[in-house]
Coordinates of C-alpha atoms in Angstrom, one line a residue:
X15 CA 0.0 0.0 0.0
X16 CA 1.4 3.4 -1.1
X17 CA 2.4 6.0 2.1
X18 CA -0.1 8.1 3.4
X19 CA 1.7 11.4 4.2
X20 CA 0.6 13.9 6.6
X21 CA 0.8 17.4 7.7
X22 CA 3.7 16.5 10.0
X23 CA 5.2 15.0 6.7
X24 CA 4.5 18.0 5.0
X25 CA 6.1 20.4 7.6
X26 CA 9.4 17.8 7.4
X27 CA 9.5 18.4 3.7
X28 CA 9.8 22.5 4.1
X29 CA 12.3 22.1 6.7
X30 CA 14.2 20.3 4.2
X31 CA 13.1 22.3 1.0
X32 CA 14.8 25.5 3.3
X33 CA 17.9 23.6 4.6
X34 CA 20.9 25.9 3.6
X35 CA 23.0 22.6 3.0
X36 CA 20.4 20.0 1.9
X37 CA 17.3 22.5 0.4
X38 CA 16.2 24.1 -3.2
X39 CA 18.1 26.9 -3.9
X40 CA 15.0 28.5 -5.0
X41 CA 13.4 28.1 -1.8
X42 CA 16.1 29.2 0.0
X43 CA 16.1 32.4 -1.7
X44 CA 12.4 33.4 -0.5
X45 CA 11.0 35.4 2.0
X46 CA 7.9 36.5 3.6
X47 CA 7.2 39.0 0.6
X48 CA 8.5 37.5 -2.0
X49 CA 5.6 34.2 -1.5
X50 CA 3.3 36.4 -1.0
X51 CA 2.0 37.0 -4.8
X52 CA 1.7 33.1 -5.0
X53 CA -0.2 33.0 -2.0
X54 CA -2.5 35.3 -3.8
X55 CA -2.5 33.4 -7.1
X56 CA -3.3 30.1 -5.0
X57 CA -6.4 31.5 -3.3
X58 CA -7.7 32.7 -6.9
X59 CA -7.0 28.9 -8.0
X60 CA -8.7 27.6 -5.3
X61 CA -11.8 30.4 -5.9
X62 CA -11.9 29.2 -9.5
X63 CA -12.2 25.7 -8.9
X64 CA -15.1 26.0 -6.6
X65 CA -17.1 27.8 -9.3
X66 CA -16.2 25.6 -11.6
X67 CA -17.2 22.8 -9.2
X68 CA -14.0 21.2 -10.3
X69 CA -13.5 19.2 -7.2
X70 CA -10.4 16.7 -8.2
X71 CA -8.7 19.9 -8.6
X72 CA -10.0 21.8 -5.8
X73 CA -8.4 19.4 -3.7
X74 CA -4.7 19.8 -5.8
X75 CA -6.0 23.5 -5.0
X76 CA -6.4 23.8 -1.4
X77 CA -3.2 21.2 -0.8
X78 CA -1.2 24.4 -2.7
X79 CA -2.5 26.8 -0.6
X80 CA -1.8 24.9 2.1
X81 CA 2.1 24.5 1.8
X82 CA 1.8 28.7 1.4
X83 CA 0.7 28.4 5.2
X84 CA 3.3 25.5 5.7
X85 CA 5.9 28.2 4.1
X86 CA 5.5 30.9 6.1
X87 CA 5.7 29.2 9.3
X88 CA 8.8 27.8 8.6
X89 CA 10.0 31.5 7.5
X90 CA 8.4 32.4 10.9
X91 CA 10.4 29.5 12.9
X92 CA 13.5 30.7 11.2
X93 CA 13.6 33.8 12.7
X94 CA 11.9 33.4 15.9
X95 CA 8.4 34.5 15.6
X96 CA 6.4 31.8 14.9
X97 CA 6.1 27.8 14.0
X98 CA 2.9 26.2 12.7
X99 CA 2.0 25.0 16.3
X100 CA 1.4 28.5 17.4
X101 CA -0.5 29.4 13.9
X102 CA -2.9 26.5 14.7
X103 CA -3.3 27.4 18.6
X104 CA -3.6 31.2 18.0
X105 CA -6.4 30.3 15.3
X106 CA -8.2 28.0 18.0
X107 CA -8.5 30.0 20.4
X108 CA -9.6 32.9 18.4
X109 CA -11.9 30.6 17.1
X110 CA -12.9 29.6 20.9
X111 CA -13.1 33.6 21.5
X112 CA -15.3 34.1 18.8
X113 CA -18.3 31.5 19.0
X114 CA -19.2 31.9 22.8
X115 CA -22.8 30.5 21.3
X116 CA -21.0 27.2 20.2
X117 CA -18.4 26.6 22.9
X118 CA -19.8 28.7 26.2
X119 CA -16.6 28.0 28.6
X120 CA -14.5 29.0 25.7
X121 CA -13.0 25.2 26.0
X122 CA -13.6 22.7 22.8
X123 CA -15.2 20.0 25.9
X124 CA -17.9 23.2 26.6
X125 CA -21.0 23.3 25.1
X126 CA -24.5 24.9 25.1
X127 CA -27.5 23.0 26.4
X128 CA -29.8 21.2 23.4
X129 CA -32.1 23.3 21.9
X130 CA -30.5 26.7 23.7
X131 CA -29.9 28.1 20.3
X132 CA -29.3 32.2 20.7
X133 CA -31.3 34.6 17.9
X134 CA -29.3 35.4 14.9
X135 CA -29.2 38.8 16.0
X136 CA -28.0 38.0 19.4
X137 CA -25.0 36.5 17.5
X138 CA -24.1 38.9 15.6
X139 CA -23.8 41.7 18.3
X140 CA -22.0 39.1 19.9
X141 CA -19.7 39.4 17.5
X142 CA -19.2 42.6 16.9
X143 CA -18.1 43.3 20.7
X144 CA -15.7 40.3 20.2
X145 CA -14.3 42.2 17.0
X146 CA -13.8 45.4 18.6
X147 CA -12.2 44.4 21.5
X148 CA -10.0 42.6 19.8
X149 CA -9.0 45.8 17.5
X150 CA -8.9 47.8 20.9
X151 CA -5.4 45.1 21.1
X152 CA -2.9 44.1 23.3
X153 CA -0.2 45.2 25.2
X154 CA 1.9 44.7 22.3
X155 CA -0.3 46.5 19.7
X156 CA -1.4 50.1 19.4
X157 CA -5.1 50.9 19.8
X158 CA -7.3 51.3 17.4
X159 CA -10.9 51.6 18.0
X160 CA -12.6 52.3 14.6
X161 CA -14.8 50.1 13.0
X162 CA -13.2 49.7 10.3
X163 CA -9.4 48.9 11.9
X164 CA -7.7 46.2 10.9
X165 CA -9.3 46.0 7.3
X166 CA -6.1 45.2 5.4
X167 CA -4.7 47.7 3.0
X168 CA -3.7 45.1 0.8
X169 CA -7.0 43.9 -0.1
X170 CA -8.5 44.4 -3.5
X171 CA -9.8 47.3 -3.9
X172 CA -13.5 46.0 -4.5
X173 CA -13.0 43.1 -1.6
X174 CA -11.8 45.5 0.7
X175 CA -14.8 48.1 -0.5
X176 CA -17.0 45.6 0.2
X177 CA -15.5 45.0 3.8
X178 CA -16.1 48.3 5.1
X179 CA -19.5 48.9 3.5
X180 CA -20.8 46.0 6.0
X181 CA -18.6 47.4 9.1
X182 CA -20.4 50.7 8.4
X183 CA -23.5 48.9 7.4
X184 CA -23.3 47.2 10.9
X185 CA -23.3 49.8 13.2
X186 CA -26.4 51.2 11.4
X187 CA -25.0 53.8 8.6
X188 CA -26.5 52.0 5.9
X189 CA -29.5 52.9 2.9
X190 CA -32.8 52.1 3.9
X191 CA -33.9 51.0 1.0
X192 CA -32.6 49.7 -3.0
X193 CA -34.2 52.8 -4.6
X194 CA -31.8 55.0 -2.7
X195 CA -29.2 52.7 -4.0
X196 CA -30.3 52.8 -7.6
X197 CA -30.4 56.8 -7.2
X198 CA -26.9 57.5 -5.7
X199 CA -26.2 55.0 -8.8
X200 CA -27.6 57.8 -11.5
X201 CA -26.2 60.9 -9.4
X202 CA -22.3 58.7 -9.7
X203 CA -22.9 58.3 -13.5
X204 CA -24.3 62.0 -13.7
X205 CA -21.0 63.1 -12.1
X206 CA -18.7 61.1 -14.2
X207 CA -20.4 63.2 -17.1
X208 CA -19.8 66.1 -15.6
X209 CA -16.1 65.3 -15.2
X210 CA -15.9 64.6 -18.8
X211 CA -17.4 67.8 -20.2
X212 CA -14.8 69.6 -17.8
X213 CA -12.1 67.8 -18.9
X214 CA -10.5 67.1 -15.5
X215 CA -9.0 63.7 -16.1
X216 CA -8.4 63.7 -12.3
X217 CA -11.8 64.3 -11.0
X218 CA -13.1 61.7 -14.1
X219 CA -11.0 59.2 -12.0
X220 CA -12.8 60.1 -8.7
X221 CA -16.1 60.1 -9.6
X222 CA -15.6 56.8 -11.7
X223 CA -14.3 55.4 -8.1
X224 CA -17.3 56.5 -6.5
X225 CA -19.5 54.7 -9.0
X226 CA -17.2 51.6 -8.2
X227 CA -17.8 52.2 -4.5
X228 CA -21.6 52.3 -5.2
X229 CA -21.9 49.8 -7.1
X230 CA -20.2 47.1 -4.5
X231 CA -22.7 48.7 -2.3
X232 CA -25.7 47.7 -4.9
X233 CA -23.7 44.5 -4.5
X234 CA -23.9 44.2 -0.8
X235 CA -27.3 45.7 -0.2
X236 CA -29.0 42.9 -2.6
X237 CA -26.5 40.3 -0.8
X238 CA -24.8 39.4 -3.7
X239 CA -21.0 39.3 -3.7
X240 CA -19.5 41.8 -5.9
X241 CA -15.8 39.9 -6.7
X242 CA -18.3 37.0 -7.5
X243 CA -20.8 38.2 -10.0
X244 CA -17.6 39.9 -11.9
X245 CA -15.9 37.2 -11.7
X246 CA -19.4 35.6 -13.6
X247 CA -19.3 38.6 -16.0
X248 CA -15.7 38.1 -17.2
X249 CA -16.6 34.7 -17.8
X250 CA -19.5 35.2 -20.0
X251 CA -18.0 38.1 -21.6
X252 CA -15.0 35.9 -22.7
X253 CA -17.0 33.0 -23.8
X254 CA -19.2 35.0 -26.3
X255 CA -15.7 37.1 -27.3
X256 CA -14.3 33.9 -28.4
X257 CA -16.9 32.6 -30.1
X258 CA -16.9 35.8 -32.6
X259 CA -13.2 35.1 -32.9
X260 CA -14.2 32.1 -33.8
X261 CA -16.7 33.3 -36.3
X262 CA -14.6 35.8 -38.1
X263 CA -11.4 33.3 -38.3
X264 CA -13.9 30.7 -40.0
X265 CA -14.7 33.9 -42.5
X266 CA -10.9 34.3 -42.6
X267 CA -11.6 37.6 -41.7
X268 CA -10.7 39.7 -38.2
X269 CA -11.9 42.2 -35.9
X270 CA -10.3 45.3 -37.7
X271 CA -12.2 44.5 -40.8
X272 CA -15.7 44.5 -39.4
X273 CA -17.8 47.8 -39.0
X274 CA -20.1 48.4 -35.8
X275 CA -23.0 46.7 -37.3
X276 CA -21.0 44.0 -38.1
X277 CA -19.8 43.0 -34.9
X278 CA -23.0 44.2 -33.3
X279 CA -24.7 41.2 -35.2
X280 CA -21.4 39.0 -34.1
X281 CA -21.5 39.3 -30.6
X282 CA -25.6 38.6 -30.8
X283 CA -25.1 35.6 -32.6
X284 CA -22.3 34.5 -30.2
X285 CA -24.9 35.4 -27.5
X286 CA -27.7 33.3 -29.0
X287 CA -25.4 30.4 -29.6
X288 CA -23.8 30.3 -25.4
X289 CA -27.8 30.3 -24.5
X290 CA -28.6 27.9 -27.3
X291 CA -26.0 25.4 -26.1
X292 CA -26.9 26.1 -21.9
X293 CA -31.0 24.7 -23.5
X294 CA -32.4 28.2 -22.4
X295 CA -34.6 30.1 -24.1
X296 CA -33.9 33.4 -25.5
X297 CA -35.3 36.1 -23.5
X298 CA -33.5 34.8 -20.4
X299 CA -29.9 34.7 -19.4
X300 CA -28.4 31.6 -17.3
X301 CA -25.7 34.0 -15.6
X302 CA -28.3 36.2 -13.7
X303 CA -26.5 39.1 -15.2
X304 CA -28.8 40.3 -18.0
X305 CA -28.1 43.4 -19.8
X306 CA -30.1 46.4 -20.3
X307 CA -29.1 45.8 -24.0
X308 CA -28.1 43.2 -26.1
X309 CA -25.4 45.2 -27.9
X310 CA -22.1 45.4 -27.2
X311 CA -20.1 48.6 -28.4
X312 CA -16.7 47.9 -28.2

């Protein structure tokens, strides 16, 4: 029977990989922010195999992003701060901290009494005094009360929009209802055309970031995530896009030789054929991301 390794193989293996006499000079030469682009790259593979409800690979996925973790804990044991037994207690007792609804004592033996399950509500202000006293820090870490503190800067733009429209939606500074949404949405676009008339490339940029900024908050208010549904409109862009590539090469002609109408009537076809092929009918669009026209102007 073939070895079944194991995380404490795993952790053996990056010792070894960093070993100045023994390891991969490639591996040797890293650093905590020299990995961290790949950690990003391996939490977008892992994001697209989920939607893609690829799950052989998701597993491939997630063991990648695992050995990141495995990485920087062995950076972190190098140098002193850190191994991957503190990373696992420090995340279990945060974890502990958090869900005084699942474990009461704040030990894994505690536990609530059957049935004595708390209001939604309840939880949630639950957590939020958990959250802010752990951003009030420690000893070791400087205060900082705000809501929105320790958002990281690093974040996408849209995820990290997205995380402080719900802090500030939580403490009550939020719309009331979609049709304020859906105006502020108009005034943003009115504004960008404003820009443009004035010619202030600068304040163009602004107000095109405040449309951004309201439409993650569309995004949130309907509780649909923004990174997602992009994520869904790339797709579906791409897939009709390369079905008029296909088109024209089969004409043995190319993009710069059609006209407007041309590739109007391209990108409709390509548009009939993706719903064609998904067996749904015409007036509806599998994606949930229907446009207010049919025509693309590129």
């Amino acid at each position: 029977m073939d070895q079944h390794y194991t995380l404490d193989d795993l952790t053996a293996l990056m010792a070894r990989l960093r070993d100045p006499d023994l390891g991969c000079p490639w591996d040797l030469a890293q650093d905590f922010s020299t990995i961290v682009a790949h950690t990003l790259e391996e939490a977008y593979e892992v994001a697209d195999a989920i939607e893609r409800k690829d799950y052989p690979h998701l597993k491939d996925e997630l063991g990648d992003l695992l050995f990141q973790v495995v990485f920087y804990a062995q950076l972190g044991r190098e140098q002193g701060h850190f191994d991957l037994s503190a990373i696992i207690d420090n995340l279990v007792r945060k974890l502990l901290r958090r869900h005084p609804h699942v474990f009461p004592g704040g030990t894994l033996e505690s536990a609530r009494a059957p049935g004595d399950v708390p209001e939604q509500s309840e939880i949630n202000a639950t957590w939020e005094r958990i959250k802010a006293a752990e951003r009030a820090g420690g000893p070791e870490r400087k205060p900082d009360p705000s809501i929105l503190a320790d958002i990281p800067a690093a974040l996408p733009a849209m995820v990290r929009s997205e995380k402080v429209q719900k802090r500030a939606a939580g403490v009550g500074f939020d719309w009331t209802s979609v049709d304020q949404v859906f105006a502020k949405l108009e005034e943003e676009s009115a504004e960008i055309r404003g820009a443009l008339q004035h010619g202030n490339a600068d304040a163009v940029e602004d107000e095109v970031g405040d449309l951004f900024f309201v439409c993650v908050n569309l995004a949130r208010y309907l509780k649909v995530n923004p990174e997602k549904a992009l994520r869904r409109a790339n797709r579906k862009f791409e897939q009709r896009f390369r079905l008029m590539e296909q088109s024209l090469s089969g004409q043995g002609a190319d993009f710069p030789s059609q006209d407007e109408a041309q590739l109007d009537s391209l990108w409709r076809q390509a548009k009939a054929k993706l719903l064609e092929q998904q067996n749904t009918p015409a007036g509806a669009d599998t994606l949930g991301l229907r446009e207010d026209t049919d025509k693309y102007n590129p």
